[in-house]
CSV table of C-alpha atoms and ligand atoms in Angstrom, one decimal:
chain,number,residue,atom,x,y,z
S,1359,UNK,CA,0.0,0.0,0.0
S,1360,UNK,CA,1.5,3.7,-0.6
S,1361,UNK,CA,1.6,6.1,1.7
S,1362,UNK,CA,2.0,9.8,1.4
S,1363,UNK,CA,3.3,12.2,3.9
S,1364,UNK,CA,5.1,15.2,5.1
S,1365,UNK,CA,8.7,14.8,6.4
S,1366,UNK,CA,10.5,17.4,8.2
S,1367,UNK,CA,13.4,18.2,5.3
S,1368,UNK,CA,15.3,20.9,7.2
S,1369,UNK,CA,15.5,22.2,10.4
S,1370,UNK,CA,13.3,25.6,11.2
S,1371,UNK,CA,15.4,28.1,12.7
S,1372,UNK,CA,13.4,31.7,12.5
S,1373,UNK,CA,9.9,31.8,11.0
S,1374,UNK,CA,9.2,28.5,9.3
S,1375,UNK,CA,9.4,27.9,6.1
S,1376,UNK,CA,7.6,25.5,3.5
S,1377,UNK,CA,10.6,24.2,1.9
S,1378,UNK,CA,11.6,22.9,5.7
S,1379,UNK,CA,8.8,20.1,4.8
S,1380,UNK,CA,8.7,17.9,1.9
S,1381,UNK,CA,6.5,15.4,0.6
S,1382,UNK,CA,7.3,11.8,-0.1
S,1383,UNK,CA,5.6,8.2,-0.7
S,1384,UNK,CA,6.4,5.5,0.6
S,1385,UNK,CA,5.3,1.6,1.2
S,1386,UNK,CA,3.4,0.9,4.0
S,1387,UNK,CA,3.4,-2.8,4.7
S,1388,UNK,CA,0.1,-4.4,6.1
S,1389,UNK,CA,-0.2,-4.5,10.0
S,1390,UNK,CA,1.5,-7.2,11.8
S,1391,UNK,CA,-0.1,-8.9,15.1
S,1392,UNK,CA,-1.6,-6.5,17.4
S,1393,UNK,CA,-1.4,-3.2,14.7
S,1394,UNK,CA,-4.2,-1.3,13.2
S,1395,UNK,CA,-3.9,0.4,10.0
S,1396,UNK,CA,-5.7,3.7,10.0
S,1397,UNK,CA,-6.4,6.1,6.6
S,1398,UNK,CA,-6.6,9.6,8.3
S,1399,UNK,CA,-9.5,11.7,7.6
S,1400,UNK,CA,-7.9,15.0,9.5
S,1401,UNK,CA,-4.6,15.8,10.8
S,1402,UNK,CA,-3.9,18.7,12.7
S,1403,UNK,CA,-1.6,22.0,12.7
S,1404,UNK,CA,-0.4,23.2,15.6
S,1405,UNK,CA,2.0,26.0,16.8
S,1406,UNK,CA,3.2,23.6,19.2
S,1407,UNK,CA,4.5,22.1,17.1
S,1408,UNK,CA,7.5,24.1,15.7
S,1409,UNK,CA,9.7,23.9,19.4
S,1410,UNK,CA,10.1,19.9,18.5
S,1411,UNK,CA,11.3,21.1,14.3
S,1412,UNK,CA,14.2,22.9,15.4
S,1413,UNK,CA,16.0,19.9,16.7
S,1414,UNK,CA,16.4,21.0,20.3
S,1415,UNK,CA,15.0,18.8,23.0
S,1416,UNK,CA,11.8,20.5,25.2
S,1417,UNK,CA,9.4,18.4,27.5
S,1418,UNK,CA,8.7,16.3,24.2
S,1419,UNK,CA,11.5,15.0,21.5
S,1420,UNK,CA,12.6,16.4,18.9
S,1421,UNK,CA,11.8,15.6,14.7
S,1422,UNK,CA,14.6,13.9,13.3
S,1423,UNK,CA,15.3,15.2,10.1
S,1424,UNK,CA,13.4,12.8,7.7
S,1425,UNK,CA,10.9,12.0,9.9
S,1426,UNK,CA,7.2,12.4,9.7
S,1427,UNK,CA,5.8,15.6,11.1
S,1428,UNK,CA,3.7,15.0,14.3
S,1429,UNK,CA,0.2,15.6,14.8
S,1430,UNK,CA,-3.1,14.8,16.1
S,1431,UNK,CA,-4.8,12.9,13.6
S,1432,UNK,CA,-8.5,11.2,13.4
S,1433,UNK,CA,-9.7,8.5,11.0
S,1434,UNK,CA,-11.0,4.5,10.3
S,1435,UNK,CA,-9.2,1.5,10.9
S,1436,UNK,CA,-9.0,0.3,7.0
S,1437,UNK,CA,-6.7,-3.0,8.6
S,1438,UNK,CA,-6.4,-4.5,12.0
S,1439,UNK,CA,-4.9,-7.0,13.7
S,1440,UNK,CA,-5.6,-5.6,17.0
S,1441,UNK,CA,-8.7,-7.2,19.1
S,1442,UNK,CA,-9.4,-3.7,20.3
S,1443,UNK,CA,-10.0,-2.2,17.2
S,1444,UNK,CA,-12.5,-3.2,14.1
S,1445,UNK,CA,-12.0,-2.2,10.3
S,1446,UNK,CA,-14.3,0.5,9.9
S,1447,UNK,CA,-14.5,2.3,13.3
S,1448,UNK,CA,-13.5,6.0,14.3
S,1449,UNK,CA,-10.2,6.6,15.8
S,1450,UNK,CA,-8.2,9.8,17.2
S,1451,UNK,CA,-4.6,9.4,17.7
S,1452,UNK,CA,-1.4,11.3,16.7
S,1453,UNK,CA,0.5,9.4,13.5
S,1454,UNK,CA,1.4,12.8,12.1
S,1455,UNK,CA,1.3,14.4,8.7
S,1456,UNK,CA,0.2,11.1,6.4
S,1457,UNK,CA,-2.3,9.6,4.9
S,1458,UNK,CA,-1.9,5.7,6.5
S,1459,UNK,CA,-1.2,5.5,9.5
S,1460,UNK,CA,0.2,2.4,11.3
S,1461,UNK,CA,-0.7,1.9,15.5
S,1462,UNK,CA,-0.2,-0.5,18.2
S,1463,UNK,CA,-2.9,0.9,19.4
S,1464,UNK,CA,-1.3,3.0,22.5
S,1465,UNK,CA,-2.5,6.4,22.4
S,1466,UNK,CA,-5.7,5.3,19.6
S,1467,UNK,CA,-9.1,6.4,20.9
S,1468,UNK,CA,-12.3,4.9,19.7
S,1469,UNK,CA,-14.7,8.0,18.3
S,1470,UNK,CA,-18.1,7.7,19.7
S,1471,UNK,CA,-20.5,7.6,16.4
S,1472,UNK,CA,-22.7,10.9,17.3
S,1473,UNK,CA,-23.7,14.1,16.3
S,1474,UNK,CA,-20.1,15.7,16.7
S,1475,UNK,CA,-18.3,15.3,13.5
S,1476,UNK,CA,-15.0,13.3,13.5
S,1477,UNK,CA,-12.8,16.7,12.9
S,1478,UNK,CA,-13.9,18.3,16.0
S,1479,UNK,CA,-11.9,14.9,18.1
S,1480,UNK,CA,-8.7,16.7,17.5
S,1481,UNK,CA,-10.2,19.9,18.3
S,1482,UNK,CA,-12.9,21.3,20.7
S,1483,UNK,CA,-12.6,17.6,21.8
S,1484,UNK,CA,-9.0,16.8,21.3
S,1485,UNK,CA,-5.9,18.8,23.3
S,1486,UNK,CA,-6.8,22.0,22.2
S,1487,UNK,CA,-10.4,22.0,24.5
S,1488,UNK,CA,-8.2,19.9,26.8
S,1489,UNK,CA,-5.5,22.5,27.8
S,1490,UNK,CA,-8.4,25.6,27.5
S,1491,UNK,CA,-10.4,23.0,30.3
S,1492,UNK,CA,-7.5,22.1,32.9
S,1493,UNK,CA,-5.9,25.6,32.1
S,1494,UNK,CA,-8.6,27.5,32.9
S,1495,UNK,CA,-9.9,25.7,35.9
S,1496,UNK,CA,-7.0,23.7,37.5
S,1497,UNK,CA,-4.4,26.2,37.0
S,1498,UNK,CA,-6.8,29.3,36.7
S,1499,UNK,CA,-8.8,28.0,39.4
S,1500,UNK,CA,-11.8,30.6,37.4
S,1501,UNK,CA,-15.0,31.3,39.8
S,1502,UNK,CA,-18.2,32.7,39.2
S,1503,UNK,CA,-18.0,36.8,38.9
S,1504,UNK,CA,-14.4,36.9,38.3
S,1505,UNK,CA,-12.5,38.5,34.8
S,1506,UNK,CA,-11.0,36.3,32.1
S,1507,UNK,CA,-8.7,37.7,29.8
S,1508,UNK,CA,-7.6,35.0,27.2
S,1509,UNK,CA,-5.4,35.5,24.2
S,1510,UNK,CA,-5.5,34.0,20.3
S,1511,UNK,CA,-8.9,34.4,21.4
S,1512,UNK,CA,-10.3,33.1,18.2
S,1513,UNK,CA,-8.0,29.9,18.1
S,1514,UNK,CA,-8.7,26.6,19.0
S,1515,UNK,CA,-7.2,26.8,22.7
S,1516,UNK,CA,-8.2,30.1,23.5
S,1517,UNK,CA,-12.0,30.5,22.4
S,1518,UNK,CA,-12.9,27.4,24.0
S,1519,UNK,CA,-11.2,29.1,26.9
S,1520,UNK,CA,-13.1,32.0,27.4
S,1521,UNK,CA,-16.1,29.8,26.7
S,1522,UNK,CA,-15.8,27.7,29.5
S,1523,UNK,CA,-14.8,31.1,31.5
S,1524,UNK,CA,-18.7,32.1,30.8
S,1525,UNK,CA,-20.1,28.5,31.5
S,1526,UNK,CA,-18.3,28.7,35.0
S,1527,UNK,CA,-20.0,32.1,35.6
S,1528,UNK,CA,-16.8,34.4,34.8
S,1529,UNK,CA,-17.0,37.5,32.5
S,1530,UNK,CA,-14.6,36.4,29.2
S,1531,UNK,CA,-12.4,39.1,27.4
S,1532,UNK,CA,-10.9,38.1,24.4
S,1533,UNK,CA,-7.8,39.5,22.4
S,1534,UNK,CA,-7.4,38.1,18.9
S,1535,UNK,CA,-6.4,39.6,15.3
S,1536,UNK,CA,-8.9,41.5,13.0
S,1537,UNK,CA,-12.2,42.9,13.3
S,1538,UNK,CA,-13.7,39.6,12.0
S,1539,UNK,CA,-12.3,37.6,14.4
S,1540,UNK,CA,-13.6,40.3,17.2
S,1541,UNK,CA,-17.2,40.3,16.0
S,1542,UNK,CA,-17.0,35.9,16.1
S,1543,UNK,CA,-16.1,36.4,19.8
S,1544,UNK,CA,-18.6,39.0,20.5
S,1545,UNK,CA,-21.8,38.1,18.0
S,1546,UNK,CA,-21.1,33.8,18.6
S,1547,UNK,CA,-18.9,33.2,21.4
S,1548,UNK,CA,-20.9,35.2,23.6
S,1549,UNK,CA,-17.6,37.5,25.0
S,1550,UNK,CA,-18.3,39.7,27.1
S,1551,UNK,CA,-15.6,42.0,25.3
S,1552,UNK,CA,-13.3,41.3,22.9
S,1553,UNK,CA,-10.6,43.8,21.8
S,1554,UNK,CA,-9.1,43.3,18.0
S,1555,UNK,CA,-4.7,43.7,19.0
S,1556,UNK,CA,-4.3,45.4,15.2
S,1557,UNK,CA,-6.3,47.8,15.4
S,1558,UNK,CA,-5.0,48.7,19.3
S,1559,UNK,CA,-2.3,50.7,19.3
S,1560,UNK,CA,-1.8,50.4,22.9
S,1561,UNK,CA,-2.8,46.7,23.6
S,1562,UNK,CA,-2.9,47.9,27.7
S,1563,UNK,CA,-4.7,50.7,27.5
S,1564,UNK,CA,-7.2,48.6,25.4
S,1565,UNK,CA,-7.5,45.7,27.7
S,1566,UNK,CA,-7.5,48.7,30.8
S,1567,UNK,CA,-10.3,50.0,29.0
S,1568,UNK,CA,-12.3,46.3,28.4
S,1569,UNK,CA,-11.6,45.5,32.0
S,1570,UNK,CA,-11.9,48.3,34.6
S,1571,UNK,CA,-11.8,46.1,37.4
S,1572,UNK,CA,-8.5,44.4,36.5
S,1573,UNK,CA,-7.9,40.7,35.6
S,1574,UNK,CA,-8.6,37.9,37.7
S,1575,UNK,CA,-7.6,35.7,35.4
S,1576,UNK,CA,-5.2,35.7,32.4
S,1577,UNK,CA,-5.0,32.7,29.9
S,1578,UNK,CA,-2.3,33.5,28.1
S,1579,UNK,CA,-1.0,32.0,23.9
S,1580,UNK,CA,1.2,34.8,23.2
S,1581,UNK,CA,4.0,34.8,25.1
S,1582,UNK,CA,6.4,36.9,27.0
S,1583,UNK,CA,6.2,40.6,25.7
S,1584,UNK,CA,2.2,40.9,26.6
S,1585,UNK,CA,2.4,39.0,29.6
S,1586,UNK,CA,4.7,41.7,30.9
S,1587,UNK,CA,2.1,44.1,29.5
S,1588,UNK,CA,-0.9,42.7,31.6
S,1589,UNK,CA,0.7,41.8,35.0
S,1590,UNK,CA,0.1,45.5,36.2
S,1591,UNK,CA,-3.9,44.9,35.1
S,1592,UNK,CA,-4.0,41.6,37.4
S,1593,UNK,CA,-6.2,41.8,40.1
S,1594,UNK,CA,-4.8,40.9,44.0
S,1595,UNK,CA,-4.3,37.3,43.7
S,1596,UNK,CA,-4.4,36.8,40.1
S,1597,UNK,CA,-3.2,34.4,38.6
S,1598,UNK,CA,-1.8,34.0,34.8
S,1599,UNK,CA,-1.9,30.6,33.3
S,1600,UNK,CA,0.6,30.0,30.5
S,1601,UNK,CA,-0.6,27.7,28.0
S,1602,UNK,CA,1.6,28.8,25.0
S,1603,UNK,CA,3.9,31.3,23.5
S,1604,UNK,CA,3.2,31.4,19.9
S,1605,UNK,CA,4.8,34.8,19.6
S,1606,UNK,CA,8.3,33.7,20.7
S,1607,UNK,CA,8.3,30.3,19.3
S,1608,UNK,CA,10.6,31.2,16.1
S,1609,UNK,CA,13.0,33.9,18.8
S,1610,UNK,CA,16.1,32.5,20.0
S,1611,UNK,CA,16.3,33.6,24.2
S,1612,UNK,CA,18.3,36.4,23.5
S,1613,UNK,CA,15.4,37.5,21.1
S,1614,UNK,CA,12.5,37.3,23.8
S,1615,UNK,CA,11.6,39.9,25.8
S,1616,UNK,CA,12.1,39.7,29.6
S,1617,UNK,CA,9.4,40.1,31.7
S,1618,UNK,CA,10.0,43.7,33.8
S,1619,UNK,CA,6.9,44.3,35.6
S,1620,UNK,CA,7.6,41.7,38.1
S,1621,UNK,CA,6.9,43.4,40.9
S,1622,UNK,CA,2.9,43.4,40.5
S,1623,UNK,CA,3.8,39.5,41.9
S,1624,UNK,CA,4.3,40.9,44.9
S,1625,UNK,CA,1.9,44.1,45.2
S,1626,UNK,CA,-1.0,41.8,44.2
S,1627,UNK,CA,0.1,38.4,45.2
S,1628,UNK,CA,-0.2,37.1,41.9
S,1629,UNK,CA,0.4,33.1,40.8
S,1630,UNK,CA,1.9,32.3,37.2
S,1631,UNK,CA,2.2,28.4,36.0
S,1632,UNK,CA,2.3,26.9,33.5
S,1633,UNK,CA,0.8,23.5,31.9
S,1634,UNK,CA,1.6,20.4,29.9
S,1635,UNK,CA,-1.8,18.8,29.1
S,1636,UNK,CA,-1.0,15.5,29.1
S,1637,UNK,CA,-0.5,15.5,33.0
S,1638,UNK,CA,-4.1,15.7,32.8
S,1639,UNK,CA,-4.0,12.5,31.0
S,1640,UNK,CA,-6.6,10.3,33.7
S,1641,UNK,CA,-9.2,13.1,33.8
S,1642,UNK,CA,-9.3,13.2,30.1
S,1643,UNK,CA,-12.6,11.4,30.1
S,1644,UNK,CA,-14.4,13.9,32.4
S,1645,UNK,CA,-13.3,16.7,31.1
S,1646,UNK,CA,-14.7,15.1,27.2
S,1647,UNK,CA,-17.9,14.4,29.0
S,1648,UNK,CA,-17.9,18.0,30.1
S,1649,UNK,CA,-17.4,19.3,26.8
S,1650,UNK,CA,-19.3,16.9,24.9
S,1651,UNK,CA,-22.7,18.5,27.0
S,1652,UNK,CA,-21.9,21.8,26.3
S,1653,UNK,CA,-21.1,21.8,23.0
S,1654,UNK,CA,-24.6,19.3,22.6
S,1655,UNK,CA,-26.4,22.1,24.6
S,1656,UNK,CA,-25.3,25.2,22.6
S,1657,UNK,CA,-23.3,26.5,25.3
S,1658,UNK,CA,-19.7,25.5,23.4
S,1659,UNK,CA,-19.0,26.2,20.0
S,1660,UNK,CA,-16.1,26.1,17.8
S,1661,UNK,CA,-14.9,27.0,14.2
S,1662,UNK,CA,-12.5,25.2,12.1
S,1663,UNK,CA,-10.0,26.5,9.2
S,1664,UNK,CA,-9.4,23.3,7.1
S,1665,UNK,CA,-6.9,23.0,4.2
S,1666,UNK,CA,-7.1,20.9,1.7
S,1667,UNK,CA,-4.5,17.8,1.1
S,1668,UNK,CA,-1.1,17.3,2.2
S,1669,UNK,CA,0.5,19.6,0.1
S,1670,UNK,CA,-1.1,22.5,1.9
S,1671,UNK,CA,0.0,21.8,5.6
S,1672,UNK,CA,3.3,23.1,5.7
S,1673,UNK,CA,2.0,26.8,3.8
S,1674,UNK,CA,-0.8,26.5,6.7
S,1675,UNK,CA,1.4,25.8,9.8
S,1676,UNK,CA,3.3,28.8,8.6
S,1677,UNK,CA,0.2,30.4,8.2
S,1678,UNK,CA,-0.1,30.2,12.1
S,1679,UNK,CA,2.4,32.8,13.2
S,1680,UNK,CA,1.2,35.6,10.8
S,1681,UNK,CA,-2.5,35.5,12.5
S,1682,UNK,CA,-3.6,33.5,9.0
S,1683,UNK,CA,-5.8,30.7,10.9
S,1684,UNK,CA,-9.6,31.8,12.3
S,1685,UNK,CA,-10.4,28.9,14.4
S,1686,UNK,CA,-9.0,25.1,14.8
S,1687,UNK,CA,-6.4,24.6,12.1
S,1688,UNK,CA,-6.8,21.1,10.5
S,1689,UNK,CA,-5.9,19.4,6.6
S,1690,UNK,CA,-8.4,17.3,5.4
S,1691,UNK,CA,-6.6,14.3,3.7
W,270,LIG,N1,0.3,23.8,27.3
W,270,LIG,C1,-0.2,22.9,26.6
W,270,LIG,O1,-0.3,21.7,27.0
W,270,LIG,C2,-0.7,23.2,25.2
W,270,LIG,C3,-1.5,22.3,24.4
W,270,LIG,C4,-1.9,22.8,23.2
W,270,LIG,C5,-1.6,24.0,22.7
W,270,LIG,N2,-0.9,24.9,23.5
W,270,LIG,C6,-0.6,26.2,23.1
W,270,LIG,O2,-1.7,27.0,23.0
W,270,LIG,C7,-1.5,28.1,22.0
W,270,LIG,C8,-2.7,28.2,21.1
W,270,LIG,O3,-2.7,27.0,20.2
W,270,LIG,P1,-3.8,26.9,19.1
W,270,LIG,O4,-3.6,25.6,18.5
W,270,LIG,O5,-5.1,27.3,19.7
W,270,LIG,O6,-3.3,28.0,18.0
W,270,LIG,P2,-4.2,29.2,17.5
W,270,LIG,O7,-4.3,30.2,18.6
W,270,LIG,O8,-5.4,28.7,16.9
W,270,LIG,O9,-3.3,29.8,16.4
W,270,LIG,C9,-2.2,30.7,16.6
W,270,LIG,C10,-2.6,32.2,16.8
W,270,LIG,O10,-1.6,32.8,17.4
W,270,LIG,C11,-1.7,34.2,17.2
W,270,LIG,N3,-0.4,34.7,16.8
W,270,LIG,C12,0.5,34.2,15.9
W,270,LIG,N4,1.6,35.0,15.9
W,270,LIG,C13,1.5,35.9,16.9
W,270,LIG,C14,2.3,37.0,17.3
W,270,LIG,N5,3.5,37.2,16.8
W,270,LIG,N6,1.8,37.8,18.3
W,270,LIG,C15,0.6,37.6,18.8
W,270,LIG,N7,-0.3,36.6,18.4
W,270,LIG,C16,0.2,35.8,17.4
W,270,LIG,C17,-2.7,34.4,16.0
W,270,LIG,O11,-3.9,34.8,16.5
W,270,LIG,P3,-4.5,36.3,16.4
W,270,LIG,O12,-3.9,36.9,15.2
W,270,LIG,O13,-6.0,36.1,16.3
W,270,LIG,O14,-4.1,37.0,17.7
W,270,LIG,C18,-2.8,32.9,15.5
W,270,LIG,O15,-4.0,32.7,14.9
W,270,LIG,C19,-0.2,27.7,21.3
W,270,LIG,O16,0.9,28.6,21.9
W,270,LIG,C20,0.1,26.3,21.7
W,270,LIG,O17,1.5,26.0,21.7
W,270,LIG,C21,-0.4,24.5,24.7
């Protein structure tokens, strides 16, 4: 059988680039005893993504140069010699940028035949909705009353986070790029504000101006230079929950900004940490059951930016750090 996919074909340093990827076929040989052979349906593209394509080690591995490009990825068994898994059924798991791909069936997840449609299992469902649930209340800790501000507001992690902000009784701000994706968060997502950071010249005086009261608090996607910007709008005993830093992903150290208004930790008692969702790993099955309800009862909704084929997923996780993605960012294979 043939199997397309995306290798990584240089390392990134900088911005990405398409011609680090490049596109190969290859045999895939039928499953052995106790593999399942999945054709993917959806893969995913995440920002996350680019700290393992440099070639430097961070809580995950690295991509070896010639290696398929990681990913969520959601599909149907087409082979199996696996008693867990029959030809035919829905699975989630992470084979990466191809079309095939081959499991032992660690980390595979059977998809529940339903009214959700199989894309949204490595979205709303998958570790994007994942990290905006734990983030926001583990490490957020969010109760009724108090202010949310989330950034990349209108991406997968963050507008499920301020979502779950308003189903937990908190008033959600939202900071995202463009007027279109402001009006989504206001007119759809049900924000209570949302502020658009290209048209602000001043992104604290805009969020000063959206949030009166201060920040209880702050989901943060960005990364260093606007988390040093809000920690004088934290509230006493905020706390800021780092869940990415897409803005100094392609910066070497000495190209990141430090963080200088460090004192507010100690004028308002504020709390920073950060999370790996796969920690979260045992309570993944709540938390789905959680967002399964809400998304079935109105309350959660999400929007997905899918590109078509293989050849389009490196031009689309590029894509990602100009702002170019309104919503989950998947390829439909
Ligand atoms: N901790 C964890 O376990 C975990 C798990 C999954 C994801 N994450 C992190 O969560 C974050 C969001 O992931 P996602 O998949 O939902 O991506 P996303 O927010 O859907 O896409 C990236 C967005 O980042 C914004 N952006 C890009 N470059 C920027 C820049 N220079 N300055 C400011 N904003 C910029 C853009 O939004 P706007 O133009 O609309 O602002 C862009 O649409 C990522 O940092 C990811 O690594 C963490």
């Amino acid at each position: 059988m043939r199997n397309r996919r995306v290798i990584l074909a240089a390392h990134v340093t900088g911005e990405p680039r398409e011609d680090n990827f490049a596109i190969e076929t290859v045999d895939r040989a039928p499953p052995g005893e106790g593999e399942v052979l999945v054709r993917n349906a959806f893969v995913s593209v995440d920002p996350g993504m680019r700290g393992r394509l440099s070639g430097e080690t961070s809580y995950a591995p690295p991509v070896p140069l010639g290696a398929v490009v990681g990913s969520a990825s959601v599909g149907r068994v087409i082979a199996s010699r696996h008693a867990g898994f029959a030809v035919g059924e829905a699975v989630a798991g992470a084979s990466g940028w191809q079309e095939l791909g081959l499991s032992d069936g660690r980390g595979l997840r059977r998809i529940p035949e339903g009214p959700i449609p199989l894309s949204a299992h490595i979205g709303v469902l998958g570790v994007p909705g994942l990290t905006a649930y734990f983030g926001l209340l583990d490490i957020g800790a969010t109760k009724p009353g108090e202010t949310v501000l989330v950034s990349t507001a209108a991406g997968a992690v963050g507008s499920a986070a301020g979502q779950i902000a308003r189903i937990h009784g908190a008033r959600a701000v939202g900071i995202a790029g463009g007027e279109a994706k402001r009006r989504w968060l206001l007119d759809d997502l049900g924000f209570d504000a949302a502020i658009d950071r290209l048209a602000e010249p001043d992104i604290a005086a805009a969020v000063a101006r959206e949030c009166p009261d201060g920040v209880d608090v702050f989901f943060d996607n960005v990364g260093n230079s606007l988390v040093d910007r809000m920690l004088p709008l934290m509230r006493l005993h905020g706390r800021i929950v780092i869940s990415g830093q897409t803005a100094d992903y392609n910066l070497t150290a000495d190209e990141r900004t430090g963080l200088k208004n460090t004192r507010a930790f100690i004028t308002h008692r504020l709390k920073m940490q950060g999370l790996v969702v796969f920690d979260y790993a045992a309570d993944f099955p709540r938390a789905r059951a959680d967002l399964t309800g809400w998304i079935l009862d109105g309350r959660l909704k999400y929007r997905e930016d899918i590109v078509e084929g293989l050849e389009a997923l490196p031009g689309a996780f590029v894509d990602l750090f100009h702002g170019r993605n309104f919503g989950r960012k998947l390829g439909r294979l």
